[in-house]
PDB file of C-alpha atoms and ligand atoms in Angstrom:
ATOM      1  CA  MET R   1       3.921   6.983   3.118  1.00  0.00           C
ATOM      2  CA  GLU R   2       0.406   7.469   1.644  1.00  0.00           C
ATOM      3  CA  VAL R   3      -2.153   8.187   4.421  1.00  0.00           C
ATOM      4  CA  ILE R   4      -5.617   7.327   3.336  1.00  0.00           C
ATOM      5  CA  ILE R   5      -8.545   8.243   5.926  1.00  0.00           C
ATOM      6  CA  LEU R   6     -11.710   6.599   5.151  1.00  0.00           C
ATOM      7  CA  LYS R   7     -15.117   6.999   6.942  1.00  0.00           C
ATOM      8  CA  ASN R   8     -15.299   3.822   8.616  1.00  0.00           C
ATOM      9  CA  ALA R   9     -13.851   0.225   9.347  1.00  0.00           C
ATOM     10  CA  GLU R  10     -15.783  -1.230   6.462  1.00  0.00           C
ATOM     11  CA  LYS R  11     -14.494   1.085   3.932  1.00  0.00           C
ATOM     12  CA  VAL R  12     -10.831   0.556   5.145  1.00  0.00           C
ATOM     13  CA  ALA R  13     -11.372  -3.296   4.772  1.00  0.00           C
ATOM     14  CA  ALA R  14     -12.938  -2.800   1.121  1.00  0.00           C
ATOM     15  CA  THR R  15     -10.107  -0.502   0.140  1.00  0.00           C
ATOM     16  CA  GLY R  16      -7.637  -2.864   1.424  1.00  0.00           C
ATOM     17  CA  ALA R  17      -9.336  -5.679  -0.489  1.00  0.00           C
ATOM     18  CA  LYS R  18      -9.433  -3.548  -3.683  1.00  0.00           C
ATOM     19  CA  LEU R  19      -5.768  -2.871  -3.493  1.00  0.00           C
ATOM     20  CA  VAL R  20      -5.020  -6.562  -3.010  1.00  0.00           C
ATOM     21  CA  GLY R  21      -7.123  -7.267  -5.983  1.00  0.00           C
ATOM     22  CA  GLU R  22      -5.377  -4.732  -8.171  1.00  0.00           C
ATOM     23  CA  LEU R  23      -1.998  -6.471  -7.444  1.00  0.00           C
ATOM     24  CA  LEU R  24      -3.267 -10.028  -8.281  1.00  0.00           C
ATOM     25  CA  ARG R  25      -4.691  -8.830 -11.467  1.00  0.00           C
ATOM     26  CA  VAL R  26      -1.229  -7.609 -12.671  1.00  0.00           C
ATOM     27  CA  ARG R  27       0.674 -10.360 -10.702  1.00  0.00           C
ATOM     28  CA  PRO R  28      -1.443 -13.413 -10.265  1.00  0.00           C
ATOM     29  CA  ALA R  29       1.398 -15.405  -8.617  1.00  0.00           C
ATOM     30  CA  ALA R  30       2.039 -12.789  -6.088  1.00  0.00           C
ATOM     31  CA  VAL R  31       3.793 -13.526  -2.646  1.00  0.00           C
ATOM     32  CA  LEU R  32       1.575 -11.891  -0.043  1.00  0.00           C
ATOM     33  CA  GLY R  33       2.619 -11.410   3.512  1.00  0.00           C
ATOM     34  CA  LEU R  34      -0.389 -11.844   5.843  1.00  0.00           C
ATOM     35  CA  ALA R  35      -1.332 -10.907   9.542  1.00  0.00           C
ATOM     36  CA  THR R  36      -3.974 -11.856  11.937  1.00  0.00           C
ATOM     37  CA  GLY R  37      -6.116 -10.073  14.230  1.00  0.00           C
ATOM     38  CA  SER R  38      -9.520  -8.343  14.252  1.00  0.00           C
ATOM     39  CA  THR R  39      -8.531  -5.610  11.621  1.00  0.00           C
ATOM     40  CA  GLN R  40      -7.282  -8.170   9.112  1.00  0.00           C
ATOM     41  CA  LEU R  41     -10.385 -10.284   9.707  1.00  0.00           C
ATOM     42  CA  ALA R  42     -12.642  -7.597   8.076  1.00  0.00           C
ATOM     43  CA  LEU R  43     -10.299  -7.467   5.071  1.00  0.00           C
ATOM     44  CA  TYR R  44     -10.171 -11.305   4.736  1.00  0.00           C
ATOM     45  CA  GLN R  45     -14.131 -11.236   4.713  1.00  0.00           C
ATOM     46  CA  GLN R  46     -14.069  -8.749   1.764  1.00  0.00           C
ATOM     47  CA  LEU R  47     -11.414 -10.909  -0.139  1.00  0.00           C
ATOM     48  CA  VAL R  48     -13.481 -14.032   0.441  1.00  0.00           C
ATOM     49  CA  GLU R  49     -16.537 -12.184  -1.036  1.00  0.00           C
ATOM     50  CA  ARG R  50     -14.577 -11.076  -3.964  1.00  0.00           C
ATOM     51  CA  TYR R  51     -13.472 -14.622  -4.522  1.00  0.00           C
ATOM     52  CA  ARG R  52     -17.011 -15.983  -4.276  1.00  0.00           C
ATOM     53  CA  ASN R  53     -18.083 -13.453  -6.958  1.00  0.00           C
ATOM     54  CA  ASN R  54     -15.169 -14.402  -9.222  1.00  0.00           C
ATOM     55  CA  LYS R  55     -13.479 -11.103  -9.040  1.00  0.00           C
ATOM     56  CA  ILE R  56     -10.279 -12.565  -7.504  1.00  0.00           C
ATOM     57  CA  SER R  57      -8.210 -15.778  -7.499  1.00  0.00           C
ATOM     58  CA  PHE R  58      -5.453 -16.957  -5.163  1.00  0.00           C
ATOM     59  CA  ARG R  59      -4.640 -20.138  -7.184  1.00  0.00           C
ATOM     60  CA  GLN R  60      -1.244 -19.085  -7.805  1.00  0.00           C
ATOM     61  CA  VAL R  61      -0.527 -17.006  -4.713  1.00  0.00           C
ATOM     62  CA  SER R  62       1.900 -17.964  -2.065  1.00  0.00           C
ATOM     63  CA  SER R  63       1.779 -16.521   1.457  1.00  0.00           C
ATOM     64  CA  PHE R  64       4.100 -15.844   4.464  1.00  0.00           C
ATOM     65  CA  ASN R  65       2.337 -14.890   7.720  1.00  0.00           C
ATOM     66  CA  LEU R  66       3.954 -12.239  10.026  1.00  0.00           C
ATOM     67  CA  ASP R  67       3.818 -14.541  13.369  1.00  0.00           C
ATOM     68  CA  GLU R  68       2.744 -17.369  15.206  1.00  0.00           C
ATOM     69  CA  TYR R  69       2.549 -18.320  18.648  1.00  0.00           C
ATOM     70  CA  LEU R  70       5.171 -20.438  20.271  1.00  0.00           C
ATOM     71  CA  GLY R  71       3.923 -23.317  22.462  1.00  0.00           C
ATOM     72  CA  ILE R  72       0.546 -24.118  21.034  1.00  0.00           C
ATOM     73  CA  ALA R  73       0.148 -26.845  18.188  1.00  0.00           C
ATOM     74  CA  ALA R  74      -0.887 -25.837  14.763  1.00  0.00           C
ATOM     75  CA  ASP R  75      -4.392 -27.621  15.064  1.00  0.00           C
ATOM     76  CA  ASN R  76      -5.205 -25.736  18.446  1.00  0.00           C
ATOM     77  CA  PRO R  77      -7.911 -23.224  17.593  1.00  0.00           C
ATOM     78  CA  GLN R  78      -6.013 -20.389  19.037  1.00  0.00           C
ATOM     79  CA  SER R  79      -3.070 -20.924  16.716  1.00  0.00           C
ATOM     80  CA  TYR R  80      -2.659 -18.460  14.078  1.00  0.00           C
ATOM     81  CA  ARG R  81      -2.454 -21.391  11.535  1.00  0.00           C
ATOM     82  CA  ALA R  82      -5.928 -22.254  12.620  1.00  0.00           C
ATOM     83  CA  PHE R  83      -7.153 -18.627  12.343  1.00  0.00           C
ATOM     84  CA  MET R  84      -5.789 -18.346   8.771  1.00  0.00           C
ATOM     85  CA  ASP R  85      -7.342 -21.676   7.730  1.00  0.00           C
ATOM     86  CA  ARG R  86     -10.722 -20.922   9.386  1.00  0.00           C
ATOM     87  CA  GLU R  87     -11.009 -17.296   8.524  1.00  0.00           C
ATOM     88  CA  PHE R  88      -9.300 -17.154   4.955  1.00  0.00           C
ATOM     89  CA  PHE R  89      -7.457 -20.022   3.374  1.00  0.00           C
ATOM     90  CA  ASP R  90     -10.495 -22.619   3.566  1.00  0.00           C
ATOM     91  CA  GLN R  91     -12.697 -20.278   1.995  1.00  0.00           C
ATOM     92  CA  ILE R  92     -10.574 -19.414  -1.181  1.00  0.00           C
ATOM     93  CA  ASP R  93      -8.847 -21.257  -3.826  1.00  0.00           C
ATOM     94  CA  ILE R  94      -5.198 -20.918  -2.534  1.00  0.00           C
ATOM     95  CA  ASP R  95      -2.943 -24.120  -2.460  1.00  0.00           C
ATOM     96  CA  LYS R  96      -2.476 -24.406   1.447  1.00  0.00           C
ATOM     97  CA  GLN R  97       0.941 -26.155   0.478  1.00  0.00           C
ATOM     98  CA  ASN R  98       2.071 -22.617  -0.483  1.00  0.00           C
ATOM     99  CA  THR R  99       0.806 -20.954   2.693  1.00  0.00           C
ATOM    100  CA  HIS R 100       3.553 -20.493   5.434  1.00  0.00           C
ATOM    101  CA  LEU R 101       3.653 -19.390   9.144  1.00  0.00           C
ATOM    102  CA  PRO R 102       6.726 -19.435  11.215  1.00  0.00           C
ATOM    103  CA  TYR R 103       5.590 -22.471  13.130  1.00  0.00           C
ATOM    104  CA  CYS R 104       7.690 -24.418  15.684  1.00  0.00           C
ATOM    105  CA  GLU R 105       7.020 -28.075  15.738  1.00  0.00           C
ATOM    106  CA  GLU R 106       6.936 -29.819  19.138  1.00  0.00           C
ATOM    107  CA  GLY R 107      10.493 -30.683  19.926  1.00  0.00           C
ATOM    108  CA  GLN R 108      12.034 -28.371  17.449  1.00  0.00           C
ATOM    109  CA  ASN R 109      14.599 -25.961  18.541  1.00  0.00           C
ATOM    110  CA  PRO R 110      12.706 -22.486  18.114  1.00  0.00           C
ATOM    111  CA  ILE R 111      15.744 -20.619  17.616  1.00  0.00           C
ATOM    112  CA  LEU R 112      16.234 -22.290  14.212  1.00  0.00           C
ATOM    113  CA  VAL R 113      12.972 -21.464  12.859  1.00  0.00           C
ATOM    114  CA  GLY R 114      13.503 -17.753  12.079  1.00  0.00           C
ATOM    115  CA  PRO R 115      16.555 -18.286   9.777  1.00  0.00           C
ATOM    116  CA  ALA R 116      14.734 -21.191   7.876  1.00  0.00           C
ATOM    117  CA  TYR R 117      11.695 -18.892   7.509  1.00  0.00           C
ATOM    118  CA  GLU R 118      13.757 -16.032   6.092  1.00  0.00           C
ATOM    119  CA  GLN R 119      15.274 -18.558   3.803  1.00  0.00           C
ATOM    120  CA  LYS R 120      11.854 -19.679   2.456  1.00  0.00           C
ATOM    121  CA  ILE R 121      10.813 -16.092   1.836  1.00  0.00           C
ATOM    122  CA  ILE R 122      14.088 -15.496  -0.308  1.00  0.00           C
ATOM    123  CA  GLU R 123      13.448 -18.766  -2.116  1.00  0.00           C
ATOM    124  CA  ALA R 124       9.811 -17.654  -2.936  1.00  0.00           C
ATOM    125  CA  GLY R 125      11.456 -14.317  -4.660  1.00  0.00           C
ATOM    126  CA  GLY R 126      10.404 -12.024  -1.450  1.00  0.00           C
ATOM    127  CA  ILE R 127       7.271 -10.613  -0.612  1.00  0.00           C
ATOM    128  CA  ASP R 128       5.287  -8.346  -2.802  1.00  0.00           C
ATOM    129  CA  LEU R 129       2.709  -7.069  -0.647  1.00  0.00           C
ATOM    130  CA  GLN R 130       2.939  -7.267   3.235  1.00  0.00           C
ATOM    131  CA  LEU R 131      -0.271  -6.675   5.026  1.00  0.00           C
ATOM    132  CA  VAL R 132       0.355  -5.345   8.508  1.00  0.00           C
ATOM    133  CA  GLY R 133      -1.799  -4.287  11.644  1.00  0.00           C
ATOM    134  CA  ILE R 134      -0.654  -2.116  14.531  1.00  0.00           C
ATOM    135  CA  GLY R 135      -0.736  -2.687  17.998  1.00  0.00           C
ATOM    136  CA  ALA R 136      -1.817  -0.053  20.533  1.00  0.00           C
ATOM    137  CA  ASN R 137       1.720   0.191  21.589  1.00  0.00           C
ATOM    138  CA  GLY R 138       3.061   0.576  18.132  1.00  0.00           C
ATOM    139  CA  HIS R 139       4.055  -3.001  17.452  1.00  0.00           C
ATOM    140  CA  ILE R 140       4.116  -4.437  13.995  1.00  0.00           C
ATOM    141  CA  GLY R 141       4.165  -8.442  13.773  1.00  0.00           C
ATOM    142  CA  PHE R 142       5.019  -9.134  17.420  1.00  0.00           C
ATOM    143  CA  ASN R 143       7.856  -6.560  17.122  1.00  0.00           C
ATOM    144  CA  GLU R 144       7.364  -4.936  20.543  1.00  0.00           C
ATOM    145  CA  PRO R 145       8.623  -1.466  21.569  1.00  0.00           C
ATOM    146  CA  SER R 146      12.493  -1.658  21.947  1.00  0.00           C
ATOM    147  CA  SER R 147      12.756  -4.239  19.200  1.00  0.00           C
ATOM    148  CA  SER R 148      15.633  -3.862  16.932  1.00  0.00           C
ATOM    149  CA  LEU R 149      14.694  -1.977  13.754  1.00  0.00           C
ATOM    150  CA  GLY R 150      17.281  -4.287  11.970  1.00  0.00           C
ATOM    151  CA  SER R 151      15.679  -7.600  13.472  1.00  0.00           C
ATOM    152  CA  ARG R 152      14.813 -10.725  11.500  1.00  0.00           C
ATOM    153  CA  THR R 153      12.558 -13.650  12.208  1.00  0.00           C
ATOM    154  CA  ARG R 154      12.993 -14.745  15.746  1.00  0.00           C
ATOM    155  CA  VAL R 155      11.363 -15.637  19.252  1.00  0.00           C
ATOM    156  CA  LYS R 156       9.872 -12.586  20.862  1.00  0.00           C
ATOM    157  CA  THR R 157       8.332 -12.134  24.412  1.00  0.00           C
ATOM    158  CA  LEU R 158       4.935 -10.223  24.386  1.00  0.00           C
ATOM    159  CA  THR R 159       4.596  -7.184  26.407  1.00  0.00           C
ATOM    160  CA  ARG R 160       2.336  -7.111  29.258  1.00  0.00           C
ATOM    161  CA  GLN R 161      -0.014  -4.911  27.345  1.00  0.00           C
ATOM    162  CA  THR R 162      -0.059  -7.046  24.175  1.00  0.00           C
ATOM    163  CA  PHE R 163      -0.704 -10.194  26.252  1.00  0.00           C
ATOM    164  CA  LYS R 164      -3.686  -8.257  28.067  1.00  0.00           C
ATOM    165  CA  ASP R 165      -4.948  -6.952  24.691  1.00  0.00           C
ATOM    166  CA  ASN R 166      -5.142 -10.515  23.363  1.00  0.00           C
ATOM    167  CA  SER R 167      -6.479 -12.101  26.427  1.00  0.00           C
ATOM    168  CA  ARG R 168     -10.024 -11.255  25.223  1.00  0.00           C
ATOM    169  CA  LEU R 169      -9.504 -13.992  22.718  1.00  0.00           C
ATOM    170  CA  PHE R 170      -8.850 -16.749  25.258  1.00  0.00           C
ATOM    171  CA  SER R 171     -11.011 -18.416  27.945  1.00  0.00           C
ATOM    172  CA  LYS R 172      -9.875 -18.410  31.541  1.00  0.00           C
ATOM    173  CA  THR R 173      -9.039 -22.036  31.346  1.00  0.00           C
ATOM    174  CA  GLU R 174      -7.024 -21.793  28.076  1.00  0.00           C
ATOM    175  CA  PHE R 175      -3.213 -21.429  27.739  1.00  0.00           C
ATOM    176  CA  GLN R 176      -2.388 -18.192  26.412  1.00  0.00           C
ATOM    177  CA  PRO R 177       1.262 -17.974  25.042  1.00  0.00           C
ATOM    178  CA  LYS R 178       3.561 -15.172  26.165  1.00  0.00           C
ATOM    179  CA  LEU R 179       6.019 -16.008  23.415  1.00  0.00           C
ATOM    180  CA  ALA R 180       5.848 -15.947  19.456  1.00  0.00           C
ATOM    181  CA  ILE R 181       7.950 -16.279  16.631  1.00  0.00           C
ATOM    182  CA  THR R 182       7.600 -13.165  14.416  1.00  0.00           C
ATOM    183  CA  MET R 183       9.139 -11.805  11.242  1.00  0.00           C
ATOM    184  CA  GLY R 184      11.666  -9.078  12.154  1.00  0.00           C
ATOM    185  CA  ILE R 185      11.329  -5.486  11.398  1.00  0.00           C
ATOM    186  CA  ALA R 186      14.115  -5.784   8.572  1.00  0.00           C
ATOM    187  CA  THR R 187      12.124  -8.756   7.227  1.00  0.00           C
ATOM    188  CA  ILE R 188       8.930  -6.690   6.968  1.00  0.00           C
ATOM    189  CA  MET R 189      11.016  -3.677   5.434  1.00  0.00           C
ATOM    190  CA  ASP R 190      12.130  -6.073   2.707  1.00  0.00           C
ATOM    191  CA  ALA R 191       8.568  -6.387   1.264  1.00  0.00           C
ATOM    192  CA  ARG R 192       8.160  -4.616  -1.959  1.00  0.00           C
ATOM    193  CA  LYS R 193       5.013  -2.938  -0.821  1.00  0.00           C
ATOM    194  CA  ILE R 194       3.348  -2.634   2.702  1.00  0.00           C
ATOM    195  CA  LEU R 195      -0.244  -2.139   3.348  1.00  0.00           C
ATOM    196  CA  LEU R 196      -1.034  -1.159   6.973  1.00  0.00           C
ATOM    197  CA  LEU R 197      -4.599  -1.042   8.159  1.00  0.00           C
ATOM    198  CA  ALA R 198      -5.760   0.292  11.472  1.00  0.00           C
ATOM    199  CA  THR R 199      -9.196   1.057  12.770  1.00  0.00           C
ATOM    200  CA  GLY R 200     -10.652   2.002  16.125  1.00  0.00           C
ATOM    201  CA  GLU R 201      -9.902   4.814  18.728  1.00  0.00           C
ATOM    202  CA  ASN R 202      -7.419   2.605  20.801  1.00  0.00           C
ATOM    203  CA  LYS R 203      -5.072   2.834  17.820  1.00  0.00           C
ATOM    204  CA  ALA R 204      -5.077   6.478  17.621  1.00  0.00           C
ATOM    205  CA  GLY R 205      -2.075   7.182  19.558  1.00  0.00           C
ATOM    206  CA  ALA R 206       0.107   4.644  17.977  1.00  0.00           C
ATOM    207  CA  VAL R 207      -0.946   5.779  14.558  1.00  0.00           C
ATOM    208  CA  SER R 208       0.094   9.416  15.223  1.00  0.00           C
ATOM    209  CA  LYS R 209       3.377   8.018  16.674  1.00  0.00           C
ATOM    210  CA  MET R 210       3.950   5.937  13.462  1.00  0.00           C
ATOM    211  CA  VAL R 211       3.139   8.607  10.948  1.00  0.00           C
ATOM    212  CA  GLU R 212       4.268  11.848  12.706  1.00  0.00           C
ATOM    213  CA  GLY R 213       6.684  10.784  15.503  1.00  0.00           C
ATOM    214  CA  PRO R 214      10.327  10.315  15.209  1.00  0.00           C
ATOM    215  CA  VAL R 215      11.574   7.051  13.955  1.00  0.00           C
ATOM    216  CA  SER R 216      12.229   4.935  16.999  1.00  0.00           C
ATOM    217  CA  ALA R 217      12.379   1.427  18.317  1.00  0.00           C
ATOM    218  CA  MET R 218       9.944   2.518  20.959  1.00  0.00           C
ATOM    219  CA  CYS R 219       7.302   2.678  18.371  1.00  0.00           C
ATOM    220  CA  PRO R 220       8.268  -0.143  15.880  1.00  0.00           C
ATOM    221  CA  ALA R 221       5.764   1.007  13.197  1.00  0.00           C
ATOM    222  CA  SER R 222       7.490   4.503  12.955  1.00  0.00           C
ATOM    223  CA  VAL R 223      10.236   2.620  10.753  1.00  0.00           C
ATOM    224  CA  LEU R 224       7.759   2.379   8.081  1.00  0.00           C
ATOM    225  CA  GLN R 225       8.606   5.957   7.477  1.00  0.00           C
ATOM    226  CA  MET R 226      11.621   4.723   5.901  1.00  0.00           C
ATOM    227  CA  HIS R 227      10.164   2.371   3.298  1.00  0.00           C
ATOM    228  CA  GLN R 228       9.402   3.738  -0.163  1.00  0.00           C
ATOM    229  CA  HIS R 229       5.952   2.102  -0.805  1.00  0.00           C
ATOM    230  CA  VAL R 230       3.720   2.155   2.211  1.00  0.00           C
ATOM    231  CA  THR R 231      -0.104   2.620   2.266  1.00  0.00           C
ATOM    232  CA  VAL R 232      -1.718   3.247   5.446  1.00  0.00           C
ATOM    233  CA  LEU R 233      -5.581   2.904   5.612  1.00  0.00           C
ATOM    234  CA  LEU R 234      -7.391   4.438   8.574  1.00  0.00           C
ATOM    235  CA  ASP R 235     -10.859   5.002   9.583  1.00  0.00           C
ATOM    236  CA  GLU R 236     -11.804   8.246  11.120  1.00  0.00           C
ATOM    237  CA  THR R 237     -11.215   7.128  14.851  1.00  0.00           C
ATOM    238  CA  ALA R 238      -7.666   5.883  14.342  1.00  0.00           C
ATOM    239  CA  ALA R 239      -6.740   8.973  12.437  1.00  0.00           C
ATOM    240  CA  SER R 240      -8.115  11.188  15.237  1.00  0.00           C
ATOM    241  CA  GLY R 241      -4.690  11.849  16.606  1.00  0.00           C
ATOM    242  CA  LEU R 242      -2.934  13.086  13.365  1.00  0.00           C
ATOM    243  CA  LYS R 243      -2.109  16.720  13.190  1.00  0.00           C
ATOM    244  CA  ASN R 244      -1.386  16.821   9.476  1.00  0.00           C
ATOM    245  CA  ARG R 245      -4.839  15.328   8.468  1.00  0.00           C
ATOM    246  CA  GLU R 246      -5.660  18.081   5.902  1.00  0.00           C
ATOM    247  CA  TYR R 247      -2.602  17.301   3.973  1.00  0.00           C
ATOM    248  CA  TYR R 248      -3.305  13.560   3.753  1.00  0.00           C
ATOM    249  CA  ASP R 249      -6.722  14.208   2.551  1.00  0.00           C
ATOM    250  CA  TRP R 250      -5.473  16.574  -0.142  1.00  0.00           C
ATOM    251  CA  THR R 251      -2.819  14.261  -1.201  1.00  0.00           C
ATOM    252  CA  TYR R 252      -5.230  11.491  -1.779  1.00  0.00           C
ATOM    253  CA  LEU R 253      -7.309  13.518  -3.825  1.00  0.00           C
ATOM    254  CA  GLN R 254      -4.443  14.237  -6.184  1.00  0.00           C
ATOM    255  CA  ASN R 255      -3.207  10.608  -6.176  1.00  0.00           C
ATOM    256  CA  GLU R 256      -6.710   9.505  -7.217  1.00  0.00           C
ATOM    257  CA  SER R 257      -6.693  11.817 -10.028  1.00  0.00           C
ATOM    258  CA  LEU R 258      -3.319  10.786 -11.125  1.00  0.00           C
ATOM    259  CA  LYS R 259      -4.584   7.133 -10.934  1.00  0.00           C
ATOM    260  CA  LYS R 260      -7.188   7.828 -13.195  1.00  0.00           C
ATOM    261  CA  ARG R 261      -5.137   9.467 -15.752  1.00  0.00           C
ATOM    262  CA  PHE R 262      -2.142   7.203 -15.747  1.00  0.00           C
ATOM    263  CA  ARG R 263      -3.416   3.962 -14.168  1.00  0.00           C
ATOM    264  CA  VAL R 264      -0.575   3.637 -11.709  1.00  0.00           C
ATOM    265  CA  PHE R 265      -1.002   1.119  -8.950  1.00  0.00           C
ATOM    266  CA  HIS R 266      -0.656   3.568  -6.119  1.00  0.00           C
ATOM    267  CA  ASP R 267       1.683   6.536  -5.567  1.00  0.00           C
ATOM    268  CA  ASP R 268       3.815   6.939  -2.306  1.00  0.00           C
TER     269      ASP R 268
HETATM  270  C1  F6R O   1      -1.096 -10.164  14.248  1.00  0.00           C
HETATM  271  C2  F6R O   1      -0.067  -9.148  14.273  1.00  0.00           C
HETATM  272  C3  F6R O   1      -0.254  -8.150  15.201  1.00  0.00           C
HETATM  273  C4  F6R O   1      -1.581  -7.432  14.809  1.00  0.00           C
HETATM  274  C5  F6R O   1      -1.788  -6.261  15.713  1.00  0.00           C
HETATM  275  C6  F6R O   1      -3.154  -5.653  15.662  1.00  0.00           C
HETATM  276  O1  F6R O   1      -0.564 -11.291  13.060  1.00  0.00           O
HETATM  277  O2  F6R O   1       1.020  -9.228  13.602  1.00  0.00           O
HETATM  278  O3  F6R O   1       0.590  -7.051  14.881  1.00  0.00           O
HETATM  279  O4  F6R O   1      -1.715  -6.944  13.574  1.00  0.00           O
HETATM  280  O5  F6R O   1      -1.556  -6.637  17.069  1.00  0.00           O
HETATM  281  O6  F6R O   1      -4.097  -6.548  15.971  1.00  0.00           O
HETATM  282  P1  F6R O   1      -5.729  -6.277  15.721  1.00  0.00           P
HETATM  283  O7  F6R O   1      -6.052  -6.050  14.416  1.00  0.00           O
HETATM  284  O8  F6R O   1      -6.491  -7.386  16.471  1.00  0.00           O
HETATM  285  O9  F6R O   1      -6.024  -5.050  16.657  1.00  0.00           O
END
């Protein structure tokens, strides 16, 4: 796991965008795994800016989002489909036919959505780079604490904490879903590379458990310790609970000089 601690949230988003850009330069038809949420929003803004400045193109890219709420229509502004269209897809040159979310149509059996989504990912050749955020309780996607580390895309019930954390985005009169369809932990682990972004003090506890705690289903993000190519981008506040900080900073300097010499994408 490569842990990179940056000055602030803006630098986290800019560095994330740079890494996505590096991948698309070598693999313009990459399959991206995407996430929603406030942390990713800053990254999408950076990517949109790069697209507007002709530094990056998504024309050949296809994408699979981590999750989607169950029980709200795709055209509901609160759906993750609407979030992705509004904040990212409608502002870049991606072909929207190639953008996927684990959406359950009205009347469709939600239990069937997961296996079909897994199949689509396989048919696309697997995910090259999966973007991930982390919940204050250590969730990735909507894999809440106690989720099986071997889980696949399926229906999950949000914890009360996640429901409460997300309530800031819903008005009092709006329906807020308690269920979602999420990629499983094993689905996320199948991605060839994983890029996790975390900013803000409320993530410090989850980040320290993920990086320095035991691998446990009670902190789903800790499973990333078992993945060969994970980069974690943190701002100072999200990194504030880490004990081994000095080593991560030292390693980052060594990796940067290696990259300059040998032009490797990144080292894990
Ligand atoms: C969203 C998702 C979630 C978020 C996490 C952090 O698609 O999968 O796991 O990444 O809840 O959300 P923010 O960035 O809003 O704190």
